[in-house]
Amino acid sequence: MSVVVRIPTPLRKLTGNQGEVREEGKTVREILNGLESHYPGIRERLTDESGELRRFINIYLNEEDIRFAEGLDTTVKAGDEVSIIPAIAGGSR
Amino acid sequence: MEEKGEIHLPRSIFNEMLDHCRSCRPEEACGLLAADAAGKAVAVIPVTNSLHSPVRYQMDTREQFDAMKRIRQQGWSLFAIFHSHPLSEPAPSPTDIRQAFYPEAYMIIVGLENDPAVVRGFVVEEGRVGERPLRVVADSLP
């Protein structure tokens, strides 16, 4: 299954400045594995030591946040779009 | 986006952003500014602070996604990410710097501690902060 993955600016250093790449996989987890094999170092920016999504990283499959689906085990199909979207957060303290 | 030198905000955009920040007090407010193809700020997109805190913010995930999609679909670009500091000066806190993941956008902070509000703009990239002079300019004629 080939899907388009949208890469946010801070991670484009790892993808040779590409904002969109294509990856193969049946689940979001497999897509992330594919990303890591092509762009080493990218997975640790997205997931923690236990392999779960980092708190400030959101991943959307088409229009849906995968946290409200099956998380990293959410299945993907050909033509889907996976968007990696860092949270926008901060504060005075 | 224009060269990351001086930040120009049309008066109506500036006022709309400020009104939103004031209306959210005592909580921190947040939102996005979009620029047209010429790099001129043309829209304010307020986003809910899902933390509803006076000292922290995190954009509602869904609204953030929708706002960014709208920017893309309109052919706009992300000009700035703004948030307010209701109780402190408008300078990036360690939290702001640590959680800045969009180096392509200005970080605009609206300080509401005093009246009138103080609004400042910054470029934050990989922990480095540079202030950029922020100037309110007249709205151009349609």
Coordinates of N, CA and C in Angstrom, one line a residue:
Chain A
M1 N 0.8 -1.2 0.0 CA 0.0 0.0 0.0 C 0.9 1.2 0.0
S2 N 0.8 2.0 -1.0 CA 1.6 3.2 -1.1 C 0.8 4.4 -0.6
V3 N 1.3 5.1 0.4 CA 0.6 6.3 0.9 C 1.5 7.5 0.8
V4 N 0.9 8.7 0.8 CA 1.7 9.9 0.9 C 1.9 10.3 2.4
V5 N 3.1 10.7 2.8 CA 3.3 11.1 4.1 C 3.8 12.6 4.1
R6 N 3.0 13.4 4.8 CA 3.4 14.8 4.9 C 4.4 15.0 6.0
I7 N 5.5 15.6 5.7 CA 6.6 15.8 6.7 C 6.6 17.3 7.2
P8 N 6.6 17.5 8.5 CA 6.6 18.9 8.9 C 8.1 19.5 8.8
T9 N 8.1 20.8 8.8 CA 9.4 21.5 8.5 C 10.6 21.0 9.4
P10 N 10.4 20.8 10.7 CA 11.6 20.5 11.5 C 12.2 19.1 11.2
L11 N 11.4 18.3 10.5 CA 11.9 16.9 10.2 C 12.4 16.8 8.8
R12 N 12.3 17.9 8.0 CA 12.7 17.8 6.6 C 14.2 17.7 6.4
K13 N 14.9 18.1 7.4 CA 16.4 17.9 7.4 C 16.7 16.4 7.2
L14 N 15.8 15.5 7.7 CA 16.0 14.1 7.7 C 15.5 13.5 6.4
T15 N 14.7 14.2 5.7 CA 14.1 13.7 4.4 C 14.6 14.4 3.2
G16 N 15.8 15.0 3.3 CA 16.4 15.7 2.2 C 15.5 16.8 1.7
N17 N 14.9 17.5 2.7 CA 14.1 18.7 2.4 C 12.8 18.4 1.7
Q18 N 12.4 17.1 1.7 CA 11.1 16.8 1.1 C 10.0 17.0 2.0
G19 N 8.9 17.7 1.6 CA 7.7 17.9 2.4 C 6.7 16.8 2.3
E20 N 6.9 16.0 1.3 CA 6.0 14.8 1.1 C 6.9 13.7 0.6
V21 N 6.6 12.5 1.1 CA 7.3 11.3 0.7 C 6.3 10.2 0.5
R22 N 6.7 9.1 -0.2 CA 5.8 8.0 -0.3 C 6.4 6.8 0.5
E23 N 5.5 6.1 1.1 CA 5.9 5.0 1.9 C 4.9 3.8 1.7
E24 N 5.4 2.6 2.0 CA 4.6 1.4 1.9 C 4.3 0.9 3.2
G25 N 3.2 0.3 3.4 CA 2.8 -0.3 4.7 C 1.4 -0.6 4.8
K26 N 1.0 -1.5 5.8 CA -0.4 -1.8 6.0 C -1.0 -1.0 7.2
T27 N -0.1 -0.6 8.1 CA -0.5 0.2 9.2 C 0.4 1.4 9.3
V28 N -0.1 2.4 10.2 CA 0.7 3.6 10.4 C 2.1 3.2 11.0
R29 N 2.1 2.2 11.8 CA 3.4 1.7 12.4 C 4.3 1.2 11.3
E30 N 3.8 0.5 10.3 CA 4.7 0.0 9.2 C 5.1 1.2 8.4
I31 N 4.3 2.2 8.2 CA 4.7 3.4 7.5 C 5.9 4.1 8.2
L32 N 5.8 4.2 9.6 CA 6.9 4.8 10.3 C 8.1 3.9 10.2
N33 N 8.0 2.6 10.2 CA 9.2 1.7 10.0 C 9.8 2.0 8.7
G34 N 8.9 2.2 7.6 CA 9.5 2.5 6.3 C 10.2 3.8 6.3
L35 N 9.6 4.8 7.0 CA 10.3 6.1 7.0 C 11.7 6.0 7.7
E36 N 11.7 5.2 8.8 CA 13.0 5.1 9.5 C 14.0 4.4 8.6
S37 N 13.6 3.4 7.8 CA 14.6 2.7 7.0 C 15.1 3.6 5.8
H38 N 14.3 4.5 5.4 CA 14.7 5.5 4.3 C 15.4 6.7 4.9
Y39 N 14.9 7.1 6.1 CA 15.4 8.4 6.7 C 15.8 8.2 8.1
P40 N 16.9 7.5 8.4 CA 17.3 7.1 9.7 C 17.2 8.3 10.7
G41 N 16.7 8.0 11.9 CA 16.6 9.0 12.9 C 15.3 9.6 13.1
I42 N 14.4 9.4 12.1 CA 13.1 10.1 12.1 C 12.2 9.5 13.1
R43 N 12.3 8.2 13.3 CA 11.3 7.5 14.2 C 11.4 8.0 15.7
E44 N 12.7 8.2 16.1 CA 12.9 8.6 17.5 C 12.3 10.0 17.7
R45 N 12.1 10.8 16.7 CA 11.5 12.1 16.8 C 10.0 12.0 17.0
L46 N 9.5 10.8 16.6 CA 8.0 10.6 16.5 C 7.5 9.8 17.7
T47 N 8.3 8.8 18.1 CA 7.8 7.8 19.1 C 8.8 7.8 20.2
D48 N 8.3 7.4 21.4 CA 9.2 7.3 22.6 C 9.9 5.9 22.7
E49 N 10.5 5.7 23.8 CA 11.3 4.5 24.0 C 10.4 3.2 23.9
S50 N 9.1 3.4 24.4 CA 8.2 2.3 24.4 C 7.5 2.1 23.0
G51 N 7.9 3.0 22.1 CA 7.3 2.8 20.7 C 6.0 3.6 20.5
E52 N 5.6 4.3 21.6 CA 4.3 5.0 21.4 C 4.6 6.4 20.9
L53 N 3.5 7.0 20.3 CA 3.6 8.4 19.8 C 4.0 9.4 20.9
R54 N 4.9 10.2 20.6 CA 5.3 11.3 21.5 C 4.1 12.2 21.8
R55 N 4.1 12.8 23.0 CA 3.0 13.6 23.4 C 2.7 14.8 22.4
F56 N 3.8 15.4 21.9 CA 3.6 16.6 21.1 C 3.5 16.3 19.6
I57 N 3.4 15.0 19.3 CA 3.3 14.6 17.9 C 1.8 14.1 17.6
N58 N 1.2 14.7 16.6 CA -0.1 14.2 16.2 C 0.1 13.6 14.8
I59 N -0.6 12.4 14.6 CA -0.6 11.9 13.2 C -2.0 11.8 12.7
Y60 N -2.3 12.3 11.6 CA -3.6 12.2 11.0 C -3.5 11.3 9.8
L61 N -4.5 10.4 9.7 CA -4.7 9.6 8.5 C -5.9 10.2 7.8
N62 N -5.6 10.8 6.7 CA -6.6 11.6 5.9 C -7.1 12.7 6.9
E63 N -8.4 12.6 7.3 CA -9.0 13.6 8.1 C -9.0 13.3 9.6
E64 N -8.5 12.1 10.0 CA -8.7 11.7 11.4 C -7.4 11.5 12.1
D65 N -7.5 11.9 13.4 CA -6.4 11.7 14.3 C -6.3 10.3 14.7
I66 N -5.1 9.6 14.5 CA -5.1 8.2 14.7 C -5.3 7.8 16.2
R67 N -5.1 8.8 17.1 CA -5.3 8.5 18.5 C -6.8 8.1 18.7
F68 N -7.7 8.6 17.8 CA -9.1 8.3 18.0 C -9.5 7.1 17.1
A69 N -8.5 6.5 16.5 CA -8.7 5.3 15.7 C -8.0 4.1 16.5
E70 N -7.1 3.4 15.8 CA -6.4 2.3 16.4 C -4.9 2.8 16.7
G71 N -4.7 4.0 16.8 CA -3.3 4.5 17.1 C -2.4 4.1 16.0
L72 N -1.2 3.7 16.4 CA -0.2 3.3 15.4 C -0.6 2.0 14.6
D73 N -1.6 1.3 15.1 CA -2.0 0.1 14.4 C -3.2 0.4 13.5
T74 N -3.5 1.6 13.3 CA -4.6 2.0 12.3 C -4.1 1.6 11.0
T75 N -5.0 0.9 10.3 CA -4.7 0.4 8.9 C -4.8 1.5 7.9
V76 N -3.9 1.4 6.9 CA -3.9 2.4 5.8 C -4.2 1.6 4.5
K77 N -4.7 2.4 3.5 CA -4.9 1.8 2.2 C -4.3 2.7 1.1
A78 N -4.1 2.1 0.0 CA -3.4 2.9 -1.1 C -4.1 4.2 -1.3
G79 N -3.3 5.2 -1.5 CA -3.9 6.5 -1.8 C -4.2 7.4 -0.5
D80 N -4.1 6.7 0.7 CA -4.3 7.5 1.9 C -3.2 8.6 2.1
E81 N -3.5 9.5 2.9 CA -2.5 10.6 3.2 C -2.2 10.6 4.7
V82 N -1.0 10.4 5.1 CA -0.6 10.4 6.5 C 0.1 11.8 6.8
S83 N -0.4 12.6 7.7 CA 0.1 13.9 8.0 C 0.8 13.8 9.4
I84 N 2.0 14.2 9.5 CA 2.7 14.3 10.8 C 2.6 15.7 11.2
I85 N 2.0 16.0 12.3 CA 1.7 17.4 12.7 C 2.1 17.6 14.2
P86 N 3.3 18.3 14.3 CA 3.6 18.6 15.7 C 2.6 19.5 16.4
A87 N 2.3 19.3 17.6 CA 1.4 20.2 18.3 C 1.9 21.6 18.4
I88 N 1.0 22.5 18.5 CA 1.5 23.9 18.7 C 1.1 24.2 20.2
A89 N 2.2 24.4 21.0 CA 2.0 24.6 22.4 C 3.1 25.4 23.0
G90 N 2.9 25.9 24.2 CA 3.9 26.7 24.9 C 3.2 27.3 26.1
G91 N 3.7 28.5 26.4 CA 3.1 29.1 27.6 C 4.1 29.9 28.4
S92 N 3.6 30.8 29.2 CA 4.5 31.7 29.9 C 5.3 31.0 31.0
R93 N 4.8 29.8 31.4 CA 5.5 29.1 32.4 C 5.8 27.7 32.0
Chain B
M1 N 6.7 34.1 2.5 CA 6.9 35.1 3.6 C 8.0 36.1 3.2
E2 N 7.8 37.3 3.7 CA 8.9 38.3 3.4 C 10.1 37.8 4.2
E3 N 11.2 38.5 3.8 CA 12.5 38.2 4.5 C 12.2 38.3 6.0
K4 N 12.8 37.4 6.8 CA 12.5 37.5 8.2 C 13.2 38.7 8.9
G5 N 12.8 39.9 8.4 CA 13.4 41.1 9.0 C 12.3 41.7 9.9
E6 N 11.6 42.7 9.3 CA 10.6 43.4 10.1 C 9.3 42.6 9.8
I7 N 8.4 42.6 10.9 CA 7.1 41.9 10.7 C 6.1 43.0 10.5
H8 N 5.4 43.0 9.4 CA 4.3 43.9 9.1 C 3.0 43.3 9.4
L9 N 2.2 43.9 10.2 CA 0.8 43.4 10.5 C -0.2 44.5 10.1
P10 N -1.0 44.3 9.1 CA -2.1 45.2 8.8 C -2.9 45.5 10.1
R11 N -3.4 46.7 10.3 CA -4.1 47.2 11.4 C -5.3 46.2 11.8
S12 N -6.0 45.8 10.8 CA -7.2 45.0 11.1 C -6.8 43.6 11.6
I13 N -5.7 43.1 11.1 CA -5.2 41.8 11.5 C -4.7 41.9 13.0
F14 N -4.0 43.0 13.2 CA -3.4 43.2 14.6 C -4.6 43.3 15.6
N15 N -5.6 44.1 15.2 CA -6.7 44.3 16.1 C -7.5 43.1 16.4
E16 N -7.7 42.3 15.3 CA -8.5 41.0 15.5 C -7.7 40.1 16.4
M17 N -6.4 40.0 16.2 CA -5.6 39.1 17.1 C -5.7 39.6 18.5
L18 N -5.6 40.9 18.7 CA -5.6 41.4 20.1 C -6.9 41.2 20.7
D19 N -8.0 41.4 20.0 CA -9.4 41.2 20.5 C -9.5 39.8 21.0
H20 N -9.1 38.9 20.2 CA -9.2 37.4 20.5 C -8.4 37.2 21.8
C21 N -7.2 37.7 21.9 CA -6.4 37.4 23.1 C -7.1 38.0 24.4
R22 N -7.6 39.2 24.2 CA -8.3 39.9 25.3 C -9.6 39.1 25.7
S23 N -10.3 38.6 24.7 CA -11.5 37.9 25.0 C -11.3 36.5 25.8
C24 N -10.1 36.0 25.7 CA -9.8 34.7 26.3 C -9.2 34.9 27.8
R25 N -8.9 36.1 28.1 CA -8.4 36.3 29.5 C -9.3 35.8 30.5
P26 N -8.9 35.2 31.6 CA -7.5 35.1 32.1 C -6.7 34.0 31.5
E27 N -7.3 33.2 30.5 CA -6.5 32.1 29.9 C -5.6 32.6 28.8
E28 N -4.6 31.9 28.6 CA -3.8 32.2 27.4 C -4.6 31.9 26.1
A29 N -4.4 32.8 25.2 CA -5.1 32.6 23.9 C -4.1 32.1 22.8
C30 N -4.6 31.5 21.8 CA -3.6 31.1 20.7 C -4.3 31.1 19.3
G31 N -3.5 31.1 18.3 CA -4.1 31.1 17.0 C -3.0 31.2 15.9
L32 N -3.4 31.2 14.7 CA -2.5 31.3 13.5 C -2.8 32.5 12.7
L33 N -1.8 33.1 12.1 CA -1.9 34.1 11.1 C -1.5 33.5 9.8
A34 N -2.3 33.8 8.7 CA -2.0 33.3 7.4 C -1.6 34.4 6.5
A35 N -0.7 34.1 5.6 CA -0.2 35.1 4.6 C -0.7 34.7 3.2
D36 N -0.9 35.7 2.4 CA -1.2 35.4 1.0 C 0.1 35.1 0.2
A37 N -0.1 34.9 -1.1 CA 1.1 34.4 -1.9 C 2.2 35.5 -1.9
A38 N 1.8 36.8 -1.6 CA 2.8 37.9 -1.6 C 3.4 38.0 -0.3
G39 N 3.0 37.1 0.7 CA 3.7 37.2 2.0 C 3.0 38.2 2.9
K40 N 1.8 38.7 2.6 CA 1.2 39.7 3.4 C 0.2 38.9 4.4
A41 N 0.2 39.3 5.6 CA -0.7 38.7 6.6 C -2.2 39.1 6.2
V42 N -3.0 38.0 6.0 CA -4.4 38.3 5.5 C -5.5 37.7 6.4
A43 N -5.1 36.8 7.3 CA -6.2 36.2 8.1 C -5.7 35.8 9.4
V44 N -6.6 36.0 10.4 CA -6.4 35.5 11.8 C -7.3 34.3 12.0
I45 N -6.7 33.2 12.4 CA -7.5 32.0 12.7 C -7.3 31.7 14.2
P46 N -8.3 32.1 15.0 CA -8.2 31.7 16.4 C -8.3 30.2 16.6
V47 N -7.6 29.7 17.6 CA -7.7 28.3 17.9 C -7.9 28.1 19.4
T48 N -8.7 27.2 19.8 CA -9.0 27.0 21.2 C -7.7 26.5 21.9
N49 N -7.5 27.1 23.1 CA -6.4 26.6 24.0 C -7.0 25.4 24.8
S50 N -6.6 24.2 24.4 CA -7.3 23.1 25.0 C -6.9 22.9 26.5
L51 N -5.9 23.6 26.9 CA -5.5 23.5 28.3 C -6.2 24.5 29.2
H52 N -6.8 25.5 28.6 CA -7.6 26.5 29.3 C -6.9 27.0 30.6
S53 N -5.6 27.3 30.4 CA -4.7 27.7 31.5 C -4.3 29.2 31.3
P54 N -4.0 29.9 32.4 CA -3.5 31.2 32.3 C -2.0 31.3 32.0
V55 N -1.3 30.1 32.1 CA 0.1 30.1 32.0 C 0.6 29.1 30.9
R56 N -0.3 28.3 30.3 CA 0.1 27.3 29.3 C -0.9 27.3 28.2
Y57 N -0.5 26.9 27.0 CA -1.4 26.6 26.0 C -1.0 25.4 25.1
Q58 N -2.0 24.8 24.6 CA -1.8 23.8 23.5 C -3.0 23.9 22.6
M59 N -2.7 24.0 21.3 CA -3.9 24.2 20.4 C -4.7 22.9 20.4
D60 N -6.0 23.1 20.3 CA -6.9 22.0 20.1 C -6.4 21.3 18.8
T61 N -6.2 20.0 18.9 CA -5.6 19.3 17.8 C -6.4 19.3 16.5
R62 N -7.7 19.1 16.7 CA -8.6 19.1 15.5 C -8.6 20.5 14.9
E63 N -8.8 21.5 15.7 CA -8.9 22.9 15.2 C -7.6 23.2 14.5
Q64 N -6.4 22.8 15.1 CA -5.1 23.1 14.4 C -5.0 22.4 13.1
F65 N -5.5 21.2 13.0 CA -5.4 20.5 11.7 C -6.3 21.2 10.7
D66 N -7.5 21.5 11.1 CA -8.5 22.2 10.2 C -7.9 23.6 9.7
A67 N -7.3 24.3 10.7 CA -6.8 25.6 10.4 C -5.6 25.5 9.3
M68 N -4.8 24.5 9.5 CA -3.7 24.3 8.6 C -4.1 23.9 7.2
K69 N -5.2 23.1 7.2 CA -5.8 22.6 6.0 C -6.4 23.8 5.2
R70 N -7.1 24.6 6.0 CA -7.7 25.8 5.4 C -6.6 26.7 4.8
I71 N -5.5 26.9 5.5 CA -4.4 27.7 5.0 C -3.9 27.1 3.6
R72 N -3.7 25.8 3.6 CA -3.2 25.1 2.4 C -4.2 25.3 1.3
Q73 N -5.5 25.0 1.6 CA -6.5 25.1 0.5 C -6.7 26.4 -0.1
Q74 N -6.5 27.5 0.8 CA -6.6 28.8 0.3 C -5.4 29.3 -0.6
G75 N -4.4 28.5 -0.6 CA -3.2 28.9 -1.2 C -2.4 29.9 -0.4
W76 N -2.7 29.9 0.9 CA -2.0 30.8 1.9 C -0.8 30.0 2.4
S77 N 0.0 30.7 3.3 CA 1.1 30.1 4.0 C 0.9 30.4 5.5
L78 N 1.6 29.6 6.3 CA 1.6 29.9 7.7 C 2.5 31.1 8.0
F79 N 2.0 32.2 8.4 CA 2.8 33.4 8.6 C 3.3 33.5 10.0
A80 N 2.4 33.3 11.0 CA 2.8 33.4 12.4 C 1.9 32.5 13.3
I81 N 2.5 32.1 14.4 CA 1.7 31.5 15.4 C 1.7 32.4 16.6
F82 N 0.5 32.8 17.0 CA 0.5 33.8 18.1 C -0.1 33.1 19.4
H83 N 0.3 33.7 20.5 CA -0.3 33.3 21.8 C -0.2 34.5 22.7
S84 N -0.9 34.4 23.8 CA -0.9 35.6 24.7 C -0.2 35.1 26.0
H85 N 0.4 36.1 26.7 CA 0.9 36.0 28.1 C 0.0 36.9 28.9
P86 N -1.0 36.4 29.5 CA -1.9 37.4 30.2 C -1.3 38.0 31.5
L87 N -0.3 37.3 32.0 CA 0.2 37.7 33.3 C 1.7 38.0 33.3
S88 N 2.3 38.0 32.1 CA 3.7 38.2 32.1 C 4.1 39.0 30.8
E89 N 5.4 39.3 30.8 CA 5.9 40.1 29.6 C 5.9 39.2 28.3
P90 N 5.8 39.8 27.2 CA 5.7 39.0 25.9 C 7.0 38.6 25.4
A91 N 7.7 37.7 26.1 CA 9.0 37.2 25.7 C 8.8 35.6 25.7
P92 N 9.5 35.0 24.8 CA 9.4 33.5 24.8 C 9.9 32.9 26.1
S93 N 9.1 32.1 26.7 CA 9.5 31.4 27.9 C 10.3 30.1 27.5
P94 N 11.0 29.5 28.4 CA 11.7 28.2 28.1 C 10.7 27.2 27.5
T95 N 9.5 27.2 28.0 CA 8.5 26.3 27.4 C 8.2 26.7 25.9
D96 N 8.0 27.9 25.7 CA 7.8 28.4 24.3 C 8.9 27.9 23.4
I97 N 10.1 28.1 23.8 CA 11.3 27.8 23.0 C 11.4 26.3 22.8
R98 N 11.2 25.5 23.8 CA 11.3 24.1 23.7 C 10.2 23.5 22.8
Q99 N 9.1 24.1 22.8 CA 7.9 23.5 22.1 C 7.7 24.2 20.7
A100 N 8.7 24.9 20.3 CA 8.5 25.6 19.0 C 8.9 24.7 17.8
F101 N 8.0 24.2 17.1 CA 8.2 23.2 16.1 C 8.0 23.7 14.7
Y102 N 7.7 25.0 14.6 CA 7.4 25.6 13.3 C 8.3 26.8 13.0
P103 N 9.6 26.5 12.7 CA 10.6 27.6 12.5 C 10.2 28.5 11.3
E104 N 9.4 28.0 10.4 CA 9.0 28.8 9.2 C 8.0 30.0 9.6
A105 N 7.5 29.9 10.7 CA 6.5 30.9 11.1 C 7.0 31.8 12.2
Y106 N 6.7 33.1 12.2 CA 7.0 33.9 13.3 C 6.3 33.5 14.6
M107 N 6.9 33.7 15.7 CA 6.2 33.5 17.0 C 5.8 34.9 17.5
I108 N 4.5 35.2 17.5 CA 4.1 36.5 18.0 C 3.5 36.3 19.4
I109 N 3.9 37.1 20.4 CA 3.4 37.0 21.7 C 2.8 38.3 22.1
V110 N 1.5 38.2 22.6 CA 0.7 39.3 23.0 C 0.8 39.4 24.5
G111 N 1.4 40.4 25.0 CA 1.5 40.6 26.5 C 0.4 41.5 27.0
L112 N -0.4 40.9 27.9 CA -1.6 41.6 28.3 C -1.4 42.1 29.8
E113 N -0.2 42.0 30.3 CA 0.0 42.3 31.7 C -0.3 43.8 31.9
N114 N 0.0 44.6 31.0 CA -0.3 46.0 31.1 C -1.2 46.5 30.0
D115 N -1.7 47.7 30.2 CA -2.6 48.3 29.2 C -1.9 49.6 28.7
P116 N -1.6 49.8 27.5 CA -1.9 49.0 26.3 C -1.1 47.7 26.3
A117 N -1.6 46.7 25.6 CA -0.9 45.5 25.4 C 0.4 45.7 24.7
V118 N 1.3 44.8 24.9 CA 2.6 44.9 24.2 C 2.7 43.6 23.4
V119 N 3.0 43.8 22.1 CA 3.0 42.7 21.1 C 4.4 42.6 20.5
R120 N 5.0 41.5 20.6 CA 6.4 41.3 20.1 C 6.5 40.1 19.2
G121 N 7.4 40.1 18.2 CA 7.6 39.0 17.3 C 9.0 38.4 17.3
F122 N 9.0 37.1 17.1 CA 10.3 36.4 17.2 C 10.4 35.4 16.1
V123 N 11.7 35.0 15.9 CA 12.0 33.8 15.1 C 12.6 32.8 16.1
V124 N 12.1 31.6 16.1 CA 12.6 30.6 17.0 C 13.0 29.4 16.2
E125 N 14.2 29.0 16.3 CA 14.6 27.8 15.5 C 15.7 27.1 16.3
E126 N 15.4 25.8 16.6 CA 16.3 24.9 17.3 C 16.9 25.6 18.5
G127 N 16.0 26.2 19.3 CA 16.4 26.8 20.6 C 17.0 28.2 20.5
R128 N 17.2 28.7 19.3 CA 17.7 30.0 19.1 C 16.6 31.0 18.9
V129 N 16.7 32.1 19.6 CA 15.6 33.1 19.5 C 16.1 34.4 19.0
G130 N 15.5 35.0 18.0 CA 15.8 36.3 17.5 C 14.6 37.2 17.5
E131 N 14.6 38.4 18.1 CA 13.4 39.2 18.0 C 13.4 39.9 16.6
R132 N 12.2 40.1 16.1 CA 12.1 40.9 14.8 C 11.2 42.1 15.1
P133 N 11.5 43.3 14.7 CA 10.7 44.4 15.0 C 9.3 44.2 14.3
L134 N 8.2 44.5 15.1 CA 6.9 44.3 14.6 C 6.2 45.6 14.4
R135 N 5.8 45.8 13.2 CA 5.2 47.1 12.9 C 3.7 47.0 12.4
V136 N 2.8 47.8 13.0 CA 1.4 47.7 12.5 C 1.3 48.7 11.4
V137 N 0.8 48.2 10.2 CA 0.7 49.1 9.0 C -0.7 49.3 8.6
A138 N -0.9 50.3 7.8 CA -2.3 50.6 7.4 C -2.8 49.4 6.5
D139 N -4.1 49.2 6.7 CA -4.8 48.2 5.8 C -4.7 48.7 4.4
S140 N -4.3 47.9 3.4 CA -4.3 48.3 2.1 C -5.7 48.3 1.5
L141 N -5.9 49.1 0.5 CA -7.2 49.2 -0.1 C -7.6 47.9 -0.8
P142 N -8.8 47.5 -0.8 CA -9.2 46.2 -1.5 C -9.0 46.3 -3.0

